[in-house]
Coordinates of N, CA and C and ligand atoms in Angstrom, one line a residue:
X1 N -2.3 -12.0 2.8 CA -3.6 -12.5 2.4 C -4.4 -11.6 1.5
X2 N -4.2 -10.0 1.4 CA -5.1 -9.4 0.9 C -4.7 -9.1 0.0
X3 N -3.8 -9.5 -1.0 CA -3.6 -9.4 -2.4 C -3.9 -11.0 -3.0
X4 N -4.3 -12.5 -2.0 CA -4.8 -13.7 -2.8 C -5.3 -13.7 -3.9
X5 N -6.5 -12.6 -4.4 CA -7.0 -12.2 -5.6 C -6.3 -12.6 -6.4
X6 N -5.1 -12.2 -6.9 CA -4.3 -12.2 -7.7 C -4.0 -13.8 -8.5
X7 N -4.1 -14.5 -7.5 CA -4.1 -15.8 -7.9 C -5.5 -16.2 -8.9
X8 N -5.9 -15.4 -9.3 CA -7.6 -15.8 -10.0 C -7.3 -14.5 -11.0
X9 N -7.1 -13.5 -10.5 CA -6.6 -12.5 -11.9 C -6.4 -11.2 -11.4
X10 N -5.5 -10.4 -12.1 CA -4.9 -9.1 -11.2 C -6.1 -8.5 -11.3
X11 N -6.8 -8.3 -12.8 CA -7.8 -7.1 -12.1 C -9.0 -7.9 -11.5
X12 N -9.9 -7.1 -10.6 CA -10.6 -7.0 -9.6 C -10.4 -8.3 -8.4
X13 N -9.0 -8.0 -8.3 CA -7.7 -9.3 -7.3 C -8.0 -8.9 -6.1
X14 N -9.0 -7.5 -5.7 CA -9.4 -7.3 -4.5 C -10.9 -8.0 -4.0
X15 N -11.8 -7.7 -5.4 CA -13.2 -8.9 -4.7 C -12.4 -10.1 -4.9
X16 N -12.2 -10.7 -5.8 CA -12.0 -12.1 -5.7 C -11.4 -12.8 -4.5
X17 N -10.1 -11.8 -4.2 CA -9.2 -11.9 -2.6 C -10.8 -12.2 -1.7
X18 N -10.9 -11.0 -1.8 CA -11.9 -11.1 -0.4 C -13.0 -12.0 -0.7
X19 N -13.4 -12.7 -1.6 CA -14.6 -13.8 -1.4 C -13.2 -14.9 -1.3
X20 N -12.4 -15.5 -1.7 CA -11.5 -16.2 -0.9 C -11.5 -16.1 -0.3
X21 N -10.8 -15.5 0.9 CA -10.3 -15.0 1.6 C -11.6 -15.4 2.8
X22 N -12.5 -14.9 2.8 CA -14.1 -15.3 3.5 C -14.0 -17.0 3.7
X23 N -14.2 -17.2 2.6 CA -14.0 -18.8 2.4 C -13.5 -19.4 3.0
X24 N -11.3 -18.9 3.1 CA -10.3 -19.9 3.5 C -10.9 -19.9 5.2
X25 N -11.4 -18.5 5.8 CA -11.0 -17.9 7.2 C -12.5 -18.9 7.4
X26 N -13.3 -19.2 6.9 CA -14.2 -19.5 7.7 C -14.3 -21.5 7.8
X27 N -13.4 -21.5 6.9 CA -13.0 -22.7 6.9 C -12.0 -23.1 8.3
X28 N -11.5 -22.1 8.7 CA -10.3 -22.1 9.3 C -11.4 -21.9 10.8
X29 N -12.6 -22.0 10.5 CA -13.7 -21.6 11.9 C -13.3 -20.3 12.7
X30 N -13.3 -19.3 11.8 CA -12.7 -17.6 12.5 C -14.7 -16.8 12.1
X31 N -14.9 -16.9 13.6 CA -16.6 -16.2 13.9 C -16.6 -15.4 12.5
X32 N -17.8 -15.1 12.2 CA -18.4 -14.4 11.1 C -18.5 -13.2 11.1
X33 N -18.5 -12.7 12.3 CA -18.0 -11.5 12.3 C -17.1 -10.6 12.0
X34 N -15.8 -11.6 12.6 CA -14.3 -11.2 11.7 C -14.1 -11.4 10.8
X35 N -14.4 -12.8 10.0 CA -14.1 -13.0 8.6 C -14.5 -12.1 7.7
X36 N -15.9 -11.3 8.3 CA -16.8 -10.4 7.3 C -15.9 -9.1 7.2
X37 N -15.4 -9.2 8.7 CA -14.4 -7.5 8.2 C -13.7 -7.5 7.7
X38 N -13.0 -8.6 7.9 CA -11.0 -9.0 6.8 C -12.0 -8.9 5.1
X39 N -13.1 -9.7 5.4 CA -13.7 -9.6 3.5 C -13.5 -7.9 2.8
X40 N -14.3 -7.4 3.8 CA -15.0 -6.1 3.5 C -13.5 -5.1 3.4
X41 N -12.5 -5.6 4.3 CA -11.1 -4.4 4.3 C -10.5 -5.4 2.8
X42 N -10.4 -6.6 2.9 CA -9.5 -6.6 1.5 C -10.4 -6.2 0.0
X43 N -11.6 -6.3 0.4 CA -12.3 -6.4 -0.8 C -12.5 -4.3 -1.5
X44 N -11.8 -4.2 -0.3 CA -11.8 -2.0 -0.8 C -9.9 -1.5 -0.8
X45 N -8.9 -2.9 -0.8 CA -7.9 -2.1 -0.5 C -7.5 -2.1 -2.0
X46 N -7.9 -1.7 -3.0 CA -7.3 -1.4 -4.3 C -7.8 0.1 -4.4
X47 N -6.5 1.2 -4.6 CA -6.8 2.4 -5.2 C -8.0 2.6 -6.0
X48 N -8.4 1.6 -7.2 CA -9.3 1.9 -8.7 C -10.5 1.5 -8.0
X49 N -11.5 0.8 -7.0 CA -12.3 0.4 -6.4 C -13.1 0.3 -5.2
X50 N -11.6 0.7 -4.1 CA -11.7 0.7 -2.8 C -11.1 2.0 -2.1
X51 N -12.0 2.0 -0.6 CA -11.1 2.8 0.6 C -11.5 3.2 1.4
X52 N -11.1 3.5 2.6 CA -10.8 3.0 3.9 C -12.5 3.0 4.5
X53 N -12.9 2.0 4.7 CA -14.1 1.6 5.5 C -14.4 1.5 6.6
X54 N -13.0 1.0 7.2 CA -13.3 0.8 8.8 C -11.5 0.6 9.3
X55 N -11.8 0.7 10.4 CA -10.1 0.6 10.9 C -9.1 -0.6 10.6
X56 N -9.5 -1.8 10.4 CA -8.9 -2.3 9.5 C -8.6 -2.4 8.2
X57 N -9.9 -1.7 7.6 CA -9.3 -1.6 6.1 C -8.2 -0.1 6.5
X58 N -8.4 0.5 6.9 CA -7.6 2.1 6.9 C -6.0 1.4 7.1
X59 N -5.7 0.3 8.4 CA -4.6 -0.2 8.6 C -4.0 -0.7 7.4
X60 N -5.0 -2.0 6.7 CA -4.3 -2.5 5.5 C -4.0 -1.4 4.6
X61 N -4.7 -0.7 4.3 CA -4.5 0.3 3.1 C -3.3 1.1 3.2
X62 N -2.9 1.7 4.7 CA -1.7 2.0 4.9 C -0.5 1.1 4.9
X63 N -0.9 0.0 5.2 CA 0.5 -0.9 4.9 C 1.3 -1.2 3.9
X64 N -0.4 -1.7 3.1 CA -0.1 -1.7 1.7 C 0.3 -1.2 0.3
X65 N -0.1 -0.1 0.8 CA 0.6 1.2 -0.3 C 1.6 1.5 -0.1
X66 N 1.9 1.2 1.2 CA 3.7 2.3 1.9 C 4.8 0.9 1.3
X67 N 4.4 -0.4 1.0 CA 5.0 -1.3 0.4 C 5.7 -1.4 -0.8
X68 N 6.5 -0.6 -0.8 CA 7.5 -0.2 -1.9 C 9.2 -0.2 -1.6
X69 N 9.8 -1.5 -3.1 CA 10.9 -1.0 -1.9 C 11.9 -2.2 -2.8
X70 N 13.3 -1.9 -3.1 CA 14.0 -3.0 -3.8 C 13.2 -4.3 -4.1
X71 N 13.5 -4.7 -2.9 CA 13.5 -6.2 -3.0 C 12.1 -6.6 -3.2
X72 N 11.0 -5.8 -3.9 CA 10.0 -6.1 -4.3 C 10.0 -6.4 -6.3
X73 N 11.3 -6.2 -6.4 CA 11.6 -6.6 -7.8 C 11.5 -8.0 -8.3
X74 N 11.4 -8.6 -8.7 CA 11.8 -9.6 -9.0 C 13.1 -10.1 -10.2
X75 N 12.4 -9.2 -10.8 CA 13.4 -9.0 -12.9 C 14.7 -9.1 -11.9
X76 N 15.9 -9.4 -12.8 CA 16.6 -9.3 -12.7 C 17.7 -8.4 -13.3
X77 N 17.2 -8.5 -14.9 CA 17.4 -7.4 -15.8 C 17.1 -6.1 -16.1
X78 N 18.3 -5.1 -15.3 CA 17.5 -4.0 -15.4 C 17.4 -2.9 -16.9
X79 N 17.9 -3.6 -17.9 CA 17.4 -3.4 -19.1 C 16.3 -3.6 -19.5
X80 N 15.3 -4.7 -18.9 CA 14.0 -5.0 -19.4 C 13.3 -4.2 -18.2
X81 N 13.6 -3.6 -17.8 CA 12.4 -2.4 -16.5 C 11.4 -1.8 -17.0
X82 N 10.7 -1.8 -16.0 CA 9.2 -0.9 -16.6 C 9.6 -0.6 -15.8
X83 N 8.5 0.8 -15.9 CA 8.4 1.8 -14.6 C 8.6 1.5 -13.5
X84 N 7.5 0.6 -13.2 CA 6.8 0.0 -11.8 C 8.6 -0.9 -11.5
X85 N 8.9 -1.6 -12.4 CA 10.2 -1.9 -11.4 C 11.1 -1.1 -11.4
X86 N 11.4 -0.1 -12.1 CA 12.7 0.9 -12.1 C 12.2 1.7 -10.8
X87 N 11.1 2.2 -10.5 CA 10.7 3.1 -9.1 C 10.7 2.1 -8.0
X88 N 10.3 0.7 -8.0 CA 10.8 0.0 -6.6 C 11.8 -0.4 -6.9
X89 N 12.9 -0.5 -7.9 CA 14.3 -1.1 -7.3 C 15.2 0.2 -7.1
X90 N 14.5 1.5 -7.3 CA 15.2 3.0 -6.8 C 15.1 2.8 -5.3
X91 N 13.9 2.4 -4.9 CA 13.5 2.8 -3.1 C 14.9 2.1 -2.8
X92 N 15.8 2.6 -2.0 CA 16.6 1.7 -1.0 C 16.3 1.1 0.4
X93 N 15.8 2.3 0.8 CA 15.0 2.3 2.3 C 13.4 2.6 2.4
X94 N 12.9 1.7 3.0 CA 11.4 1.8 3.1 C 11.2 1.9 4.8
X95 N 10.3 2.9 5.3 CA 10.2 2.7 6.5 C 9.1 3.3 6.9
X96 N 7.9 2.6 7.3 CA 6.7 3.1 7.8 C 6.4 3.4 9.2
X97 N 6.7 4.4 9.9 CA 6.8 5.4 11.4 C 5.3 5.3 12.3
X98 N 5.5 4.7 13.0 CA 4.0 5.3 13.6 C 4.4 6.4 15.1
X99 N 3.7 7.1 15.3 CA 4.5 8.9 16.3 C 3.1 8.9 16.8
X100 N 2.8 7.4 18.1 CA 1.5 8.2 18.6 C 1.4 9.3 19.1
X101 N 2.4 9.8 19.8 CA 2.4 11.4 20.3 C 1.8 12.1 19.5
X102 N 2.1 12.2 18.1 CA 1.5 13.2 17.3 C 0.6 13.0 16.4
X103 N 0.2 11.6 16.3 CA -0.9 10.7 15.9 C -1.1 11.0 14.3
X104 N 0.5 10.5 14.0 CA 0.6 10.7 12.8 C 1.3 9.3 11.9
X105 N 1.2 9.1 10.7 CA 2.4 7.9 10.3 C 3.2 8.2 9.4
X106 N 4.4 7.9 9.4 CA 5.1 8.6 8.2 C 6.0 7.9 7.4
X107 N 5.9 7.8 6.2 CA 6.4 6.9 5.3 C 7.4 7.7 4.9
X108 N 8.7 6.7 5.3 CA 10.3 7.6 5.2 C 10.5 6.6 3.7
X109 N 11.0 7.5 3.0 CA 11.9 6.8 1.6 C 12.8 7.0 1.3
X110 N 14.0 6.0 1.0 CA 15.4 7.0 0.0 C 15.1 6.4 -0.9
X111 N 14.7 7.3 -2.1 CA 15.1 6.6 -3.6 C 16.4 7.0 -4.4
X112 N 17.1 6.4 -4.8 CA 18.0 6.9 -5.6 C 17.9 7.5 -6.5
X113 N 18.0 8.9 -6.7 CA 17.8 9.7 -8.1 C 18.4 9.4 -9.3
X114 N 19.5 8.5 -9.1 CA 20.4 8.4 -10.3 C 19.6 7.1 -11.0
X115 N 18.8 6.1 -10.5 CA 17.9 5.2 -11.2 C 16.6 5.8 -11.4
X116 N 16.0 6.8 -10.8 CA 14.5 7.1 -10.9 C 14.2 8.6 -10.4
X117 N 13.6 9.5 -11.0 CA 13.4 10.9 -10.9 C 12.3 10.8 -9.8
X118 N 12.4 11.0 -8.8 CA 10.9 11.3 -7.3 C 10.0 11.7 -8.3
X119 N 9.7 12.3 -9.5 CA 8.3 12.2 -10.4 C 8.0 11.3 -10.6
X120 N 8.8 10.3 -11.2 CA 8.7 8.9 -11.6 C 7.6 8.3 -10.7
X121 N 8.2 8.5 -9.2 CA 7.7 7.7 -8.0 C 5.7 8.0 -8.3
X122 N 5.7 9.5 -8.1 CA 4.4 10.1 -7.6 C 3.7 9.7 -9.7
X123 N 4.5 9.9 -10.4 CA 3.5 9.0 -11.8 C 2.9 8.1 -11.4
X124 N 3.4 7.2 -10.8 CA 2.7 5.8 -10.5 C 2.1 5.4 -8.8
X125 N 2.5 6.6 -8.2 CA 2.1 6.0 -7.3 C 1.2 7.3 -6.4
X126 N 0.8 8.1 -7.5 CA -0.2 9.6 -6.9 C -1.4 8.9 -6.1
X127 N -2.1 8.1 -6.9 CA -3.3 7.0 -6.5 C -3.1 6.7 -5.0
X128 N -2.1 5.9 -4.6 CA -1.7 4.6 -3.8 C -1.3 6.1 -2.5
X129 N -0.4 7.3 -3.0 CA -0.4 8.2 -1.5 C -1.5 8.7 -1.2
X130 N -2.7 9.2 -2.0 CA -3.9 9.6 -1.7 C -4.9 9.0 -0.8
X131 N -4.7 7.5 -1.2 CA -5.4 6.9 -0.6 C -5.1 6.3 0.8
X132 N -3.8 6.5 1.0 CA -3.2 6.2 2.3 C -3.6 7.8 3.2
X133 N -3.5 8.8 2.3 CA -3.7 10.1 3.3 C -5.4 9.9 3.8
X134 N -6.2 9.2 3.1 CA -7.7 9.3 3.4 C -7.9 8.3 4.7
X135 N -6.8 7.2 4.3 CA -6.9 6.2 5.5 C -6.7 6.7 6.5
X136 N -5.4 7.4 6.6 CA -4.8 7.8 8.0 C -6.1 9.0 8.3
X137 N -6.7 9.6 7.2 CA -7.8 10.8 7.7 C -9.6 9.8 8.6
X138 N -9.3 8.6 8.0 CA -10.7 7.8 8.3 C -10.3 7.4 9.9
X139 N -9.0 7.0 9.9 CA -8.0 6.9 11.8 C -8.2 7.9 12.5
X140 N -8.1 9.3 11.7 CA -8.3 10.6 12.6 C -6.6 10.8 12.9
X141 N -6.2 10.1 11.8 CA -4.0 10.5 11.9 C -4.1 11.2 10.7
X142 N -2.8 11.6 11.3 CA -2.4 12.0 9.9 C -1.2 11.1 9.3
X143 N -1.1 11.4 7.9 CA 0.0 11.2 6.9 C 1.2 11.6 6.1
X144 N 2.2 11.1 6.8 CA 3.2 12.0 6.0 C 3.9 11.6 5.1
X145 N 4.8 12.1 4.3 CA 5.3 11.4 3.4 C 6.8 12.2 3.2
X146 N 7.6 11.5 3.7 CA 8.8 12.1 3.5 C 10.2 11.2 2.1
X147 N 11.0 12.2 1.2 CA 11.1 11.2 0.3 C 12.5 12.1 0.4
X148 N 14.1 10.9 0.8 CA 15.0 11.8 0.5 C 15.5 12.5 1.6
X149 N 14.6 12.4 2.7 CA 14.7 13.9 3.8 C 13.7 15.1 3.8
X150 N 13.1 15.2 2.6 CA 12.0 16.0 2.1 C 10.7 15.7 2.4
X151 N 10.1 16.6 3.6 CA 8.9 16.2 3.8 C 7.7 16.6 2.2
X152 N 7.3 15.8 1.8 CA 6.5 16.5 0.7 C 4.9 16.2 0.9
X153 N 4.3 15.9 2.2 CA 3.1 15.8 2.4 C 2.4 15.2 3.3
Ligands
LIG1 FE1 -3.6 -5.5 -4.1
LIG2 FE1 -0.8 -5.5 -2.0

């Protein structure tokens, strides 16, 4: 639900999401209280506008960014690639860890180096890990980020 924005126009897909989103939930008779939080977490989960507010936005924000991963391609042709699909049709394995022991989350990746250079990844997606490390910092966790086998953060 917290990318619906999109449906009205990619940029600012996070207010628009979340005044939908208010709208569909309260239509759906979900107390005002919740609808107002799901508003307020989708309406901050974009890197350029938002972040982490409250424990549910910190949860979406982590889910959402760690969301990288083949089958988020659609093209078929990988002649016509942009970035953005050449670094998610590299991820093979996506896997987001939660280690309450050590009250930390860790985003496991294999990308294949032979389709996309691990710089590639962090070009486009410096924004999207930053803002997951503030989330997990707003939780009081930490964030890891391992790419390959390589912990790099
Ligand atoms: Fe989004
Ligand atoms: Fe999203």
């Amino acid at each position: 639900m917290h990318d619906i924005g999109n449906c009205v126009n990619r940029v600012d897909h996070a207010h628009s999401g979340a005044i939908l989103a208010y709208s569909i939930l309260k239509d759906m008779g979900m107390p005002v209280e919740e609808r107002t939080e799901i508003m307020m977490a989708i309406g901050n989960h974009d890197e350029n506008t938002g972040t982490a507010i409250s424990d549910i936005s910190a949860a979406l924000i982590l889910a959402d960014k760690s969301d990288v991963h083949r089958n988020r391609v659609t093209n078929t042709n990988l002649s016509t690639f942009d970035i953005h699909d050449r670094v998610n049709y590299a991820v093979t394995d996506a896997d987001l860890e939660v280690n309450e022991e050590e009250r930390k989350v860790i985003l496991n990746l294999t990308i294949d180096t032979k389709l996309c250079p691990v710089l590639d990844y962090f070009e486009i997606f410096m924004d999207r890990t930053m803002m997951s490390k503030y989330a997990a910092k707003y939780l009081k966790i930490w964030f890891e980020l391992v790419i390959n086998g390589t912990k790099l953060l």
